[in-house]
Short mmCIF file of C-alpha atoms (C1' of nucleotides) in Angstrom, two decimals:
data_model
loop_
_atom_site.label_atom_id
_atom_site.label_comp_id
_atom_site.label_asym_id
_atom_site.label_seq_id
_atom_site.Cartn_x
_atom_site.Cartn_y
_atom_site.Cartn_z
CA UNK J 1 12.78 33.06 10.08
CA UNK J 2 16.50 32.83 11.62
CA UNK J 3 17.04 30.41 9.44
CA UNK J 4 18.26 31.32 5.64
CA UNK J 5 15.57 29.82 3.49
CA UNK J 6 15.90 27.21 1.06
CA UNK J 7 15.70 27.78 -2.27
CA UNK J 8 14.79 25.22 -5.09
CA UNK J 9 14.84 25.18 -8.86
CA UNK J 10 12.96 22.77 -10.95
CA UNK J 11 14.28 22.51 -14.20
CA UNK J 12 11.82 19.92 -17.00
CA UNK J 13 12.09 19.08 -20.38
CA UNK J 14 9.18 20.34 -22.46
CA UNK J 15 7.49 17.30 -24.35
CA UNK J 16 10.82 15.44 -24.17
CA UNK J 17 10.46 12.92 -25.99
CA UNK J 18 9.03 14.62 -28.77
CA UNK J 19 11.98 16.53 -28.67
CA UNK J 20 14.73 14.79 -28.80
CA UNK J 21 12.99 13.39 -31.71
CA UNK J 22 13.20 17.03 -33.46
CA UNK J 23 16.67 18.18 -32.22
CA UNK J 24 17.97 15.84 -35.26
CA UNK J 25 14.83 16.39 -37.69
CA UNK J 26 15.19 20.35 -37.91
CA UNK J 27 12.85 19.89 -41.40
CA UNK J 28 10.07 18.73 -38.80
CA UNK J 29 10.00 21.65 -36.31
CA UNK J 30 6.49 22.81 -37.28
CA UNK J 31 5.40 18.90 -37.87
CA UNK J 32 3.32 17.80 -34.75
CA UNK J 33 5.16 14.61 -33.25
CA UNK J 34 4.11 11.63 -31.05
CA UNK J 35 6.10 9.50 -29.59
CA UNK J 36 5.03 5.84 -28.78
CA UNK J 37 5.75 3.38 -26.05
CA UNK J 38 7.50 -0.03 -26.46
CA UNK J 39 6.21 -1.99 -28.29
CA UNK J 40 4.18 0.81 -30.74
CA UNK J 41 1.67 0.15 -28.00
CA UNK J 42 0.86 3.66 -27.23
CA UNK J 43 1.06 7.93 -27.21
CA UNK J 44 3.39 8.83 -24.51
CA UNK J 45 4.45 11.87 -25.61
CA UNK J 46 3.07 14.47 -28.08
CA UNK J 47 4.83 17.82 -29.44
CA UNK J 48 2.88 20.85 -28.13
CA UNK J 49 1.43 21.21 -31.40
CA UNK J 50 -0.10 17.32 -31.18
CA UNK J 51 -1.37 18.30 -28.09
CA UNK J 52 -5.23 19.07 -28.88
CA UNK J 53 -5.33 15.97 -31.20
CA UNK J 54 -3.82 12.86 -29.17
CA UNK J 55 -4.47 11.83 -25.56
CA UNK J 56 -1.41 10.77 -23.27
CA UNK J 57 -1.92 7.42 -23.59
CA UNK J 58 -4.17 6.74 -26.60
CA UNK J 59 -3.52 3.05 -28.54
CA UNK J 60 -1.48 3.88 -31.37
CA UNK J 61 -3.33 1.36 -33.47
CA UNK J 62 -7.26 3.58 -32.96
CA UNK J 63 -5.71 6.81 -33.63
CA UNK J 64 -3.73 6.10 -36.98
CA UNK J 65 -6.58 7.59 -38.94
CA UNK J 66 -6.57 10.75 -37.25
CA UNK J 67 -2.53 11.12 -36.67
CA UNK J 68 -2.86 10.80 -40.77
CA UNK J 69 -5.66 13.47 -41.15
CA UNK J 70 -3.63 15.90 -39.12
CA UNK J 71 -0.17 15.04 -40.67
CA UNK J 72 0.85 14.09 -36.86
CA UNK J 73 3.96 11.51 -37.38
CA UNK J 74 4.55 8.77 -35.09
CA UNK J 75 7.85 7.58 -33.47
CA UNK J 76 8.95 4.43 -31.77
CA UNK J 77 10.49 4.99 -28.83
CA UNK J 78 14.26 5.49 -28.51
CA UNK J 79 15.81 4.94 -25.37
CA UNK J 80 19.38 5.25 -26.12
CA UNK J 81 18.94 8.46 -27.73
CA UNK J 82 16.67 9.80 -24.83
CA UNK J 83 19.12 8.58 -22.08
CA UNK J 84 22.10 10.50 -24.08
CA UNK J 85 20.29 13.64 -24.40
CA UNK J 86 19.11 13.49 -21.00
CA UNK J 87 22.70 13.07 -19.45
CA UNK J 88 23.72 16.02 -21.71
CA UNK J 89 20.88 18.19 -20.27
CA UNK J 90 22.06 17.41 -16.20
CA UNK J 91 25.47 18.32 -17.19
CA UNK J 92 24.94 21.99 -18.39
CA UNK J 93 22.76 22.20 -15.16
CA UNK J 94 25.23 20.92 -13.13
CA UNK J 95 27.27 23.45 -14.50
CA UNK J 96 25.24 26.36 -13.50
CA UNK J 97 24.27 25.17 -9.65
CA UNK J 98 25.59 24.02 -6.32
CA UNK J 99 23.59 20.88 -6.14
CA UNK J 100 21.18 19.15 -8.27
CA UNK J 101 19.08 16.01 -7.70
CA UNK J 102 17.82 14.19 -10.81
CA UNK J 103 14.58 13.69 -10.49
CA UNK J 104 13.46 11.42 -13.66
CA UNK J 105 14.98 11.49 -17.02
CA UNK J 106 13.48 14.82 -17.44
CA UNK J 107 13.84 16.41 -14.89
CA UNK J 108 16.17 17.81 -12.09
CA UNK J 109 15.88 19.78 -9.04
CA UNK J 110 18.23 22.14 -8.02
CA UNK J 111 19.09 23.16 -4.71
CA UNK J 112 19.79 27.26 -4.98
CA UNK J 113 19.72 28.17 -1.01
CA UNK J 114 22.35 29.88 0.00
CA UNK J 115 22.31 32.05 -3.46
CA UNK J 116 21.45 35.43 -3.23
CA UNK J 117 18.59 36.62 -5.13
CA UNK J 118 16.79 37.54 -7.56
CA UNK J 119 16.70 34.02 -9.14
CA UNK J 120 14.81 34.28 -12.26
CA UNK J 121 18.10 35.08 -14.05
CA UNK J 122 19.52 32.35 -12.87
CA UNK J 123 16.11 30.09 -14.23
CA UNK J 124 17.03 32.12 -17.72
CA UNK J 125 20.57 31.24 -18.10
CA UNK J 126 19.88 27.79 -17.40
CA UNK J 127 17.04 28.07 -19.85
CA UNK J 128 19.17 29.39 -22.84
CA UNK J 129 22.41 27.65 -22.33
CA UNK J 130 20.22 23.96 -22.77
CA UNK J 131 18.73 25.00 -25.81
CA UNK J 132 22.27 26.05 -26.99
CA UNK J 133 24.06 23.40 -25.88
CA UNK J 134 21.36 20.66 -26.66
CA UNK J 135 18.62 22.19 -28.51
CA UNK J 136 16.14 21.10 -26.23
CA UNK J 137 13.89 23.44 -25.09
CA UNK J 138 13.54 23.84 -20.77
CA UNK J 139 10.89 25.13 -17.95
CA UNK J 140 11.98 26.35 -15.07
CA UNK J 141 9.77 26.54 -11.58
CA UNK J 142 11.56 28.46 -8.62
CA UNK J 143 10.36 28.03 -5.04
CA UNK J 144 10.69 27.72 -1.23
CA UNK J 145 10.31 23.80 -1.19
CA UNK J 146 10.02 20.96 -4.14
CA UNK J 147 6.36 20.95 -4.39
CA UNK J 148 6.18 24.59 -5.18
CA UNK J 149 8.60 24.47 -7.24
CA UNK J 150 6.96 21.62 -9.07
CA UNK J 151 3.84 23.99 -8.96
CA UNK J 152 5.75 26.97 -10.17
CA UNK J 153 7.16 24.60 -13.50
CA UNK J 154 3.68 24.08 -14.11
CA UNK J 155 2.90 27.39 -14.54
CA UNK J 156 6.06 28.03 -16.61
CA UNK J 157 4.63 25.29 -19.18
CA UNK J 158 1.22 26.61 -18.76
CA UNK J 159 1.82 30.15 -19.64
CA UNK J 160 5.22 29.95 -20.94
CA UNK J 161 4.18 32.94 -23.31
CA UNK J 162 3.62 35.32 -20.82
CA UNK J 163 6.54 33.75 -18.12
CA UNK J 164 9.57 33.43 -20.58
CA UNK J 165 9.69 29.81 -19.80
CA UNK J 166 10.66 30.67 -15.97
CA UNK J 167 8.33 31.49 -12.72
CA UNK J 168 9.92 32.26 -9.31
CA UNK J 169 7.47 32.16 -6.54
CA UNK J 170 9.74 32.69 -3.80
CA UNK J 171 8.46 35.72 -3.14
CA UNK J 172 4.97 35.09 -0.90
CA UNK J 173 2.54 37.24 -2.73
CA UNK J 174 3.33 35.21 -6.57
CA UNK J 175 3.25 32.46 -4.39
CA UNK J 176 -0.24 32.77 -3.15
CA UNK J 177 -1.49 33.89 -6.45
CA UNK J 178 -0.34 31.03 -7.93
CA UNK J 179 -1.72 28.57 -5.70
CA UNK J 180 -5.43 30.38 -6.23
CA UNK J 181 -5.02 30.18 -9.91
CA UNK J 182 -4.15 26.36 -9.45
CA UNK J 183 -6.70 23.47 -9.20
CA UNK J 184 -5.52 20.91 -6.62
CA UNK J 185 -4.83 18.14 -9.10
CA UNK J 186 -2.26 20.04 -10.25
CA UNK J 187 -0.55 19.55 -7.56
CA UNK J 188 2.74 17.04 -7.22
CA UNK J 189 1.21 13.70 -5.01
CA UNK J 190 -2.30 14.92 -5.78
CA UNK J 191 -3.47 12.09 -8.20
CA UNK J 192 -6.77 10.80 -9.65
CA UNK J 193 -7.84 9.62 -6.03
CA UNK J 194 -6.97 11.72 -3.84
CA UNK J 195 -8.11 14.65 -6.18
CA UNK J 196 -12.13 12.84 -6.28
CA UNK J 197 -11.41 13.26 -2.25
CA UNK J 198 -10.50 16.19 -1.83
CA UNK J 199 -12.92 17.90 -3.76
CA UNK J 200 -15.51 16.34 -1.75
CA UNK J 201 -14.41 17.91 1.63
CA UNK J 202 -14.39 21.21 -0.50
CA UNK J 203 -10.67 21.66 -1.36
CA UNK J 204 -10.78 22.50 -4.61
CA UNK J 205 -7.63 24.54 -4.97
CA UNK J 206 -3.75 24.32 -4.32
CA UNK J 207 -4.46 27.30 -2.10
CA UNK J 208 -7.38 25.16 -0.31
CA UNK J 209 -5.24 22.63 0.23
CA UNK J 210 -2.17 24.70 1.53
CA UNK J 211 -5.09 26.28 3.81
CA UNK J 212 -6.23 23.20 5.65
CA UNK J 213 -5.23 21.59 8.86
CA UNK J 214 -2.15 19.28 8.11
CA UNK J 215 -3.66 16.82 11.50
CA UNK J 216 -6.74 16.86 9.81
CA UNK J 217 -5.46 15.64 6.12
CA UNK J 218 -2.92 13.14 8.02
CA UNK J 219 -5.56 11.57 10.00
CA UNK J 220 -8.28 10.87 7.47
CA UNK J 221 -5.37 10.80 4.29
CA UNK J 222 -1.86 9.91 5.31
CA UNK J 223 1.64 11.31 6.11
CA UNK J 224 2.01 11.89 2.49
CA UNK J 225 -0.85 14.33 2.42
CA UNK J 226 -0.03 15.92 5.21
CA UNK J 227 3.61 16.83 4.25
CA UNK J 228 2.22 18.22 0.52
CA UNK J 229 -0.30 20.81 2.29
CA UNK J 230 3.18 21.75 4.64
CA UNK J 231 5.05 22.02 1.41
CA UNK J 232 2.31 24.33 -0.51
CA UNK J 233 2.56 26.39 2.71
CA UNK J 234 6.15 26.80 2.57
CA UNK J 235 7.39 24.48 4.74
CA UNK J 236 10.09 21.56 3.43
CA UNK J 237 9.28 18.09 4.12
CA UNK J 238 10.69 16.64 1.57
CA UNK J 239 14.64 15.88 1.63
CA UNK J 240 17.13 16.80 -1.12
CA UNK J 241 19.17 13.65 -2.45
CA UNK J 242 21.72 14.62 -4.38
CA UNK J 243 23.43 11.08 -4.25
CA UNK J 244 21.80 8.27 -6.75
CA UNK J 245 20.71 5.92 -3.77
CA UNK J 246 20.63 2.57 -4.69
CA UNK J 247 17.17 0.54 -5.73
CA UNK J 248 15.51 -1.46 -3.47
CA UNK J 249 13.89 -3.51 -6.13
CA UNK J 250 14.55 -3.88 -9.76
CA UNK J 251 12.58 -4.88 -12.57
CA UNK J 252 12.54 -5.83 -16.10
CA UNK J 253 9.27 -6.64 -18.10
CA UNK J 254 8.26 -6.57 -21.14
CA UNK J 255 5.20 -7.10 -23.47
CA UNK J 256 6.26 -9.30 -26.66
CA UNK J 257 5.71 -8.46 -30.20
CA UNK J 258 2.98 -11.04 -30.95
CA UNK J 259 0.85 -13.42 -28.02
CA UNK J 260 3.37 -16.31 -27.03
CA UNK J 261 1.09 -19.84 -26.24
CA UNK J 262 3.96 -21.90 -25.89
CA UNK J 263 6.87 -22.12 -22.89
CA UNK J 264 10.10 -22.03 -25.38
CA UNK J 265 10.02 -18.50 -26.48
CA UNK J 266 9.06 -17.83 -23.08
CA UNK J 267 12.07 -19.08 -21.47
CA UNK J 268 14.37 -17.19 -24.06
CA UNK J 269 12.14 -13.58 -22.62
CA UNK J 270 12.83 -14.45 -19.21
CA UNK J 271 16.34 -15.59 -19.23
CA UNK J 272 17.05 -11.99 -21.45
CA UNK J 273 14.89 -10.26 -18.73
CA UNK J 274 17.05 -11.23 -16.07
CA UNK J 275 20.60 -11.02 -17.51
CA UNK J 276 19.02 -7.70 -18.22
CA UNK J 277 18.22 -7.22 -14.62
CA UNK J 278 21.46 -8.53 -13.25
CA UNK J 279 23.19 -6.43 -14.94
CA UNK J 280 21.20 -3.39 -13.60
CA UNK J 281 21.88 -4.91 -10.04
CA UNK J 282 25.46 -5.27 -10.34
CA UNK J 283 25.46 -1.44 -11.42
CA UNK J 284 24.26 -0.87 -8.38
CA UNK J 285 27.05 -3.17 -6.19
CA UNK J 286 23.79 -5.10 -4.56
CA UNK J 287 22.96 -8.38 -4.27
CA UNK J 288 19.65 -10.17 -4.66
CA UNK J 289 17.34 -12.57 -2.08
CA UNK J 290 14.76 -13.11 -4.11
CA UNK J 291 13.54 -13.28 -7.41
CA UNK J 292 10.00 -13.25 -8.50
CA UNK J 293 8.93 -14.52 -12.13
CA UNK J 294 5.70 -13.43 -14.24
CA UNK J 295 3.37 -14.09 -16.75
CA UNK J 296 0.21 -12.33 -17.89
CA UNK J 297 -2.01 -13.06 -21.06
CA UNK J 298 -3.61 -9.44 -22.50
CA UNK J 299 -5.68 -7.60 -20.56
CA UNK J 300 -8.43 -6.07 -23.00
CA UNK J 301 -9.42 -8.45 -25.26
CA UNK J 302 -12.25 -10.09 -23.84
CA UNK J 303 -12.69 -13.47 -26.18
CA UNK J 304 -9.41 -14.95 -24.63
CA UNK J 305 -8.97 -16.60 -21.24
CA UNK J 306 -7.13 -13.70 -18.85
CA UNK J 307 -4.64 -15.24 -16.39
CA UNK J 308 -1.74 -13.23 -14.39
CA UNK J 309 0.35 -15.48 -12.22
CA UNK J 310 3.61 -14.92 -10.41
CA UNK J 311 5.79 -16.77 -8.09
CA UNK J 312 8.48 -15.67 -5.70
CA UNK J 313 11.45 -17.91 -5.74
CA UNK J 314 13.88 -17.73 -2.98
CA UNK J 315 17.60 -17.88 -3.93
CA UNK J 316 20.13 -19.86 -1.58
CA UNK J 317 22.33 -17.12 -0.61
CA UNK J 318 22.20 -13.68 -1.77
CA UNK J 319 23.75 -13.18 -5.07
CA UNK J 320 24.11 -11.32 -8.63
CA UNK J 321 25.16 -14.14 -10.73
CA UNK J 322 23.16 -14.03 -14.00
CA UNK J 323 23.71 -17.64 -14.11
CA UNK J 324 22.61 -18.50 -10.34
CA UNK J 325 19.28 -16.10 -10.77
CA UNK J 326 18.53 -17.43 -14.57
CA UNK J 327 18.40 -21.13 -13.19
CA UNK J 328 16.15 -19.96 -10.54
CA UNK J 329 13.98 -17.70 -12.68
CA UNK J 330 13.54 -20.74 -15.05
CA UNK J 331 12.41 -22.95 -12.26
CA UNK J 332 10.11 -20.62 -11.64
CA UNK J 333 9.01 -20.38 -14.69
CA UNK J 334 7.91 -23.78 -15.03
CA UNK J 335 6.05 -23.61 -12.56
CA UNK J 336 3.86 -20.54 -13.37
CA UNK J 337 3.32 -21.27 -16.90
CA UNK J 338 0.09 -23.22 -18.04
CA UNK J 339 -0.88 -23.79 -21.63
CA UNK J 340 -3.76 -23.02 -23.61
CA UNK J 341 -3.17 -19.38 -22.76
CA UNK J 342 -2.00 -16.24 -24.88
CA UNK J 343 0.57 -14.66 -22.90
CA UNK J 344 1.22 -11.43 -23.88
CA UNK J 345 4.21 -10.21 -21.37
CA UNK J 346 6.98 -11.56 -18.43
CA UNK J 347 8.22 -9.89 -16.19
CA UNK J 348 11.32 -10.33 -13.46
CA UNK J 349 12.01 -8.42 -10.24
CA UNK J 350 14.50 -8.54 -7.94
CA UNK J 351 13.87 -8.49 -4.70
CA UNK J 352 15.44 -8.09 -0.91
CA UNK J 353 18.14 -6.25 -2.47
CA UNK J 354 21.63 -5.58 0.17
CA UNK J 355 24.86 -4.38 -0.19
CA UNK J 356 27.92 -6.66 -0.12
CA UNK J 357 28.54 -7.21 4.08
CA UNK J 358 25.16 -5.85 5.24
CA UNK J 359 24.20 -9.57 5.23
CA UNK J 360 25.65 -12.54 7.48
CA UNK J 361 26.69 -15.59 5.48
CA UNK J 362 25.27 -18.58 6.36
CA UNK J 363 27.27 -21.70 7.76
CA UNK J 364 25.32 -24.28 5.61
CA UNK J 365 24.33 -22.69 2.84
CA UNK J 366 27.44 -20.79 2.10
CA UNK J 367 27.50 -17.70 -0.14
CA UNK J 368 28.59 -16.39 -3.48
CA UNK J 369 32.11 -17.62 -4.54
CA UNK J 370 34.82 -15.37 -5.21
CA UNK J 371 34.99 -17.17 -8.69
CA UNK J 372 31.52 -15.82 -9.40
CA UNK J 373 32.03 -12.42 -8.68
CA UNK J 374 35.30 -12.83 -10.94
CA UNK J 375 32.66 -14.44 -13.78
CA UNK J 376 30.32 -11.47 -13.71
CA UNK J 377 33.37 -8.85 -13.72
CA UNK J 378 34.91 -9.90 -17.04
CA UNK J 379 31.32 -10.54 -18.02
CA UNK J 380 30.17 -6.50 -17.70
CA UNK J 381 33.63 -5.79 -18.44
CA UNK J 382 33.49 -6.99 -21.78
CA UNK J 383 29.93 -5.86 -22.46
CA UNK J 384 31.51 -2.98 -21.65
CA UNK J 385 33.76 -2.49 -23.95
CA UNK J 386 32.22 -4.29 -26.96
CA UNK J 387 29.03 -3.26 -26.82
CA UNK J 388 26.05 -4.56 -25.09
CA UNK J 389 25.16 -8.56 -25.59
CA UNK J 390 28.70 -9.28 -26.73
CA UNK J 391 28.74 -11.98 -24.19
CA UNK J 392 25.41 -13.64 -23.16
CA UNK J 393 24.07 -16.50 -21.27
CA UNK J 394 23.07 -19.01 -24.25
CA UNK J 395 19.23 -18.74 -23.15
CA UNK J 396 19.21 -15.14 -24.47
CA UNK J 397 18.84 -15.14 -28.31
CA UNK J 398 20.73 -12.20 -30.31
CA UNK J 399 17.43 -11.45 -32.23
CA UNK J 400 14.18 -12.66 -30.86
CA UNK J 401 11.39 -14.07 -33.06
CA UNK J 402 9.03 -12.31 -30.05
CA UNK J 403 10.65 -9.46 -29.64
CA UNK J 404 8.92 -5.59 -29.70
CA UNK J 405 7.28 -4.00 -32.90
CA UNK J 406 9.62 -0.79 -33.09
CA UNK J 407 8.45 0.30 -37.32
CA UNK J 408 8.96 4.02 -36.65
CA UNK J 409 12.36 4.39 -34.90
CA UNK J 410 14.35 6.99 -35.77
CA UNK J 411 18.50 6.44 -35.78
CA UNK J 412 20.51 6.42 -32.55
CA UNK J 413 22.17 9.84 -33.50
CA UNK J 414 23.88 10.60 -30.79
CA UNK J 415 24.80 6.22 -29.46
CA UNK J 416 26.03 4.58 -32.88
CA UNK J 417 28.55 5.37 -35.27
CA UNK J 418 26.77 4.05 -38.10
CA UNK J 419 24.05 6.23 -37.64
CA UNK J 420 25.77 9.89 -37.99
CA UNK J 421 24.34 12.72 -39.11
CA UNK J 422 25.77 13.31 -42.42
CA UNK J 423 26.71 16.91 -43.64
CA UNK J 424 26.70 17.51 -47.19
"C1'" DT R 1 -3.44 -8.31 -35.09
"C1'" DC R 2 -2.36 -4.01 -31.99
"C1'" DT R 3 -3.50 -0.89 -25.13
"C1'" DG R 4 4.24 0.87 -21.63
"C1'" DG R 5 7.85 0.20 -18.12
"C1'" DG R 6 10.03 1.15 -13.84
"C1'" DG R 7 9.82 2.67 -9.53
"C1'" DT R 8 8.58 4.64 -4.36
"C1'" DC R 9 6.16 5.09 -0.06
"C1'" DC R 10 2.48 4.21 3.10
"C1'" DT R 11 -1.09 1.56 5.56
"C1'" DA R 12 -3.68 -2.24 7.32
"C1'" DG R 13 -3.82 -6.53 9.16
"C1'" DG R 14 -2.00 -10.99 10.63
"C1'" DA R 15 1.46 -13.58 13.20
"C1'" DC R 16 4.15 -13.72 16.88
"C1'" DC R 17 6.49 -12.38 21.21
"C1'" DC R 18 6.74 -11.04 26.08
"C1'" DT K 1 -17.67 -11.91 36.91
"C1'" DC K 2 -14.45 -12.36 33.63
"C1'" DT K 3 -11.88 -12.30 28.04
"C1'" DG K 4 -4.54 -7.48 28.40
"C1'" DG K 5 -1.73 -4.69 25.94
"C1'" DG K 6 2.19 -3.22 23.65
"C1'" DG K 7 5.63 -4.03 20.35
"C1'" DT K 8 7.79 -5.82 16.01
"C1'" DC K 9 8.04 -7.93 11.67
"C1'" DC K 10 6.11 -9.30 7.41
"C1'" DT K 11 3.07 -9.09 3.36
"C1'" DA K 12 -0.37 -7.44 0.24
"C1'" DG K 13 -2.35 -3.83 -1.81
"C1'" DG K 14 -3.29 1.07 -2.81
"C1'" DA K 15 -1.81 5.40 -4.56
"C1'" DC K 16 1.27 8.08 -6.79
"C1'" DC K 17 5.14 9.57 -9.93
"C1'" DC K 18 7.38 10.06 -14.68
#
DNA sequence: TCTGGGGTCCTAGGACCC
DNA sequence: TCTGGGGTCCTAGGACCC
């Protein structure tokens, strides 16, 4: 141990969602909230309070009943106010550590090594100044590597009575009573799967699992396996990033608001689907190879004919030129769509992303023109400025006869000027 | 009528090369 | 009697995460 150990904070949202939905609705803090997905398809978040009454995951459309009988209210999902919030969250964190790594729109890890101890004032300050600051309520897991802090935010949630919101297992004896009082699909990269495995060979525990030979899991598992039982013994495997690294693939797909059977409305989805990817990709400063188009009719409704198809169309150079990827999408298109189906959702990925000089132009196919790149500049630019959808490639229609049921949105609070809170 | 969206990493197996 | 072996690259699919 010559070595000065790391340190890492994990700092989570409770019920986010839900409550960013709250923060603005004060008159609803002892209302139980869900929160659906796109679409109103269904429960991906629920207040604490919901908790014991809606599943993750539940169709909106079977539960209405009981949301009614236990005055649980619904909300559409609202991505604009949850991506505000979110970046207001990272900044007070970033205010209070060396380094932090966001982990999801969340969550955040925080690298603390090289602090001196005790830490769980640290996990309270950064507690406290988010609810001040935002109003959203935090847990905080401290620990030796990721997964135990991961473990240790768990616990926070779990018992946050009895922890204050905040559990610091650095030190070894916490650390092994934690893992005892934890079942090993609690763990972070234990899922459904591996969990019905596990059990089977007897490890029934996060402290079974941090007890068994890492060879052992690798060979009959995988590296990924292996390096979670090093992690629940203390051990990091897992590297910090602190920088946002760019995608290697990037997707946009949606289900519609109502089954499509015919290929116009189709078209306008995917053409909006991949200026909405482009412009994701140009974010990034990468380029595109490949582009792959699909189509899928529902999946649970057992009268229709089911049919999923997808092609991967190869671009002539790589490129981010909404206009260059739409044609090809299109093409593709065409050729994947077959009527006398439902379809129920599209979906584009990019694919074989590179930076700008990583690849080697080609003699006889050329590359992308300096007038493009010039195009797709003024293009963000201006989106940029005016809002997004102020300019758009004529496929993509302003408001979409097929586009998502959102009934129960609230107002974008925080992202529109129209939509204020007013004080009386 | 109505069941999300966006990713990552790893492995196995085939093709191909020397 | 005898049927190599090692390496790389690519793709599809599984598992997991939030």
């Amino acid at each position: 141990m010559s070595e000065p150990s790391n340190v890492y904070a994990l700092v989570d949202c409770n019920s986010f969602y839900a409550s960013c939905e709250r923060v603005f609705r004060p008159d609803l803090a002892k209302v139980p909230i869900v929160v659906l997905s796109n679409n109103d398809g269904c429960v991906i978040a629920r207040s604490s309070d919901a908790k014991p009454f809606v599943k993750m995951g539940e169709p909106y459309f079977q539960i209405k009943e009981r949301l009614k009988q236990h005055g649980i209210l619904a909300f559409s999902s609202n991505y604009a106010l949850y991506g505000d919030m979110s970046q207001r969250v990272m900044a007070v964190i970033e205010g209070l550590v060396p380094a932090v790594e966001v982990y999801s729109i969340d969550e955040a890890f925080a690298d603390l090594t090289g602090m001196a101890p005790p830490f769980e004032p640290l996990g309270q300050q950064i507690r406290s100044r988010v609810q001040l600051y935002t109003g959203l309520p935090v847990g905080v897991g401290i620990a030796g590597t990721r997964t135990l802090a991961k473990l240790a935010n768990h616990a926070a949630k779990r018992w946050q009575r009895q922890t204050g919101g905040v559990v610091d297992i650095t030190d070894s004896v916490r650390r092994d009573k934690l893992l005892k009082a934890c079942e090993v699909s609690d763990v972070w990269g234990v899922g459904r799967r591996m969990t019905e495995h596990l059990i089977r060979m007897g490890i029934k525990t996060a402290w079974d699992l941090a007890q068994a030979d890492p060879w052992t899991l690798r060979k009959r598992f995988s590296v990924v396996v292996e390096k979670t039982a090093r992690e629940l013994r203390g051990t990091p495997c897992l590297e910090f990033e602190e920088m946002t690294v760019a995608k290697q693939e990037i997707c946009c797909s949606r289900m519609f608001g109502h089954r499509l059977k015919n290929i116009e409305p189709i078209r306008e989805a995917v053409a909006t689907y991949t200026a909405r990817a482009c412009e994701r990709l140009r974010a990034q400063g990468s380029l595109c190879k490949k582009v792959r188009v699909s189509i899928r009719t529902g999946m649970y409704n057992s009268d229709e004919p089911k049919l999923a198809t997808s092609r991967v169309c190869q671009l002539p150079y790589p490129t981010d030129d909404t206009r260059l990827i739409t044609k090809v999408a299109m093409a593709g298109l065409e050729e994947v769509f077959s009527p006398g189906y439902a379809f129920s959702k599209a979906e584009v990925l990019l694919l074989e992303l590179c930076q700008r000089g990583e690849f080697t132009d080609d003699m006889f196919t050329g590359a992308q023109t300096a007038t493009s790149e010039k195009v797709m500049q003024v293009f963000d630019s201006i989106n940029a400025k005016w809002g997004k959808g102020t300019v758009r490639p004529c496929g993509v229609p302003v408001a979409p006869e097929w586009g998502m049921r959102r009934e129960l949105m609230s107002p974008g609070y925080t992202t529109r000027l129209d939509q204020l809170w007013r004080v009386k």
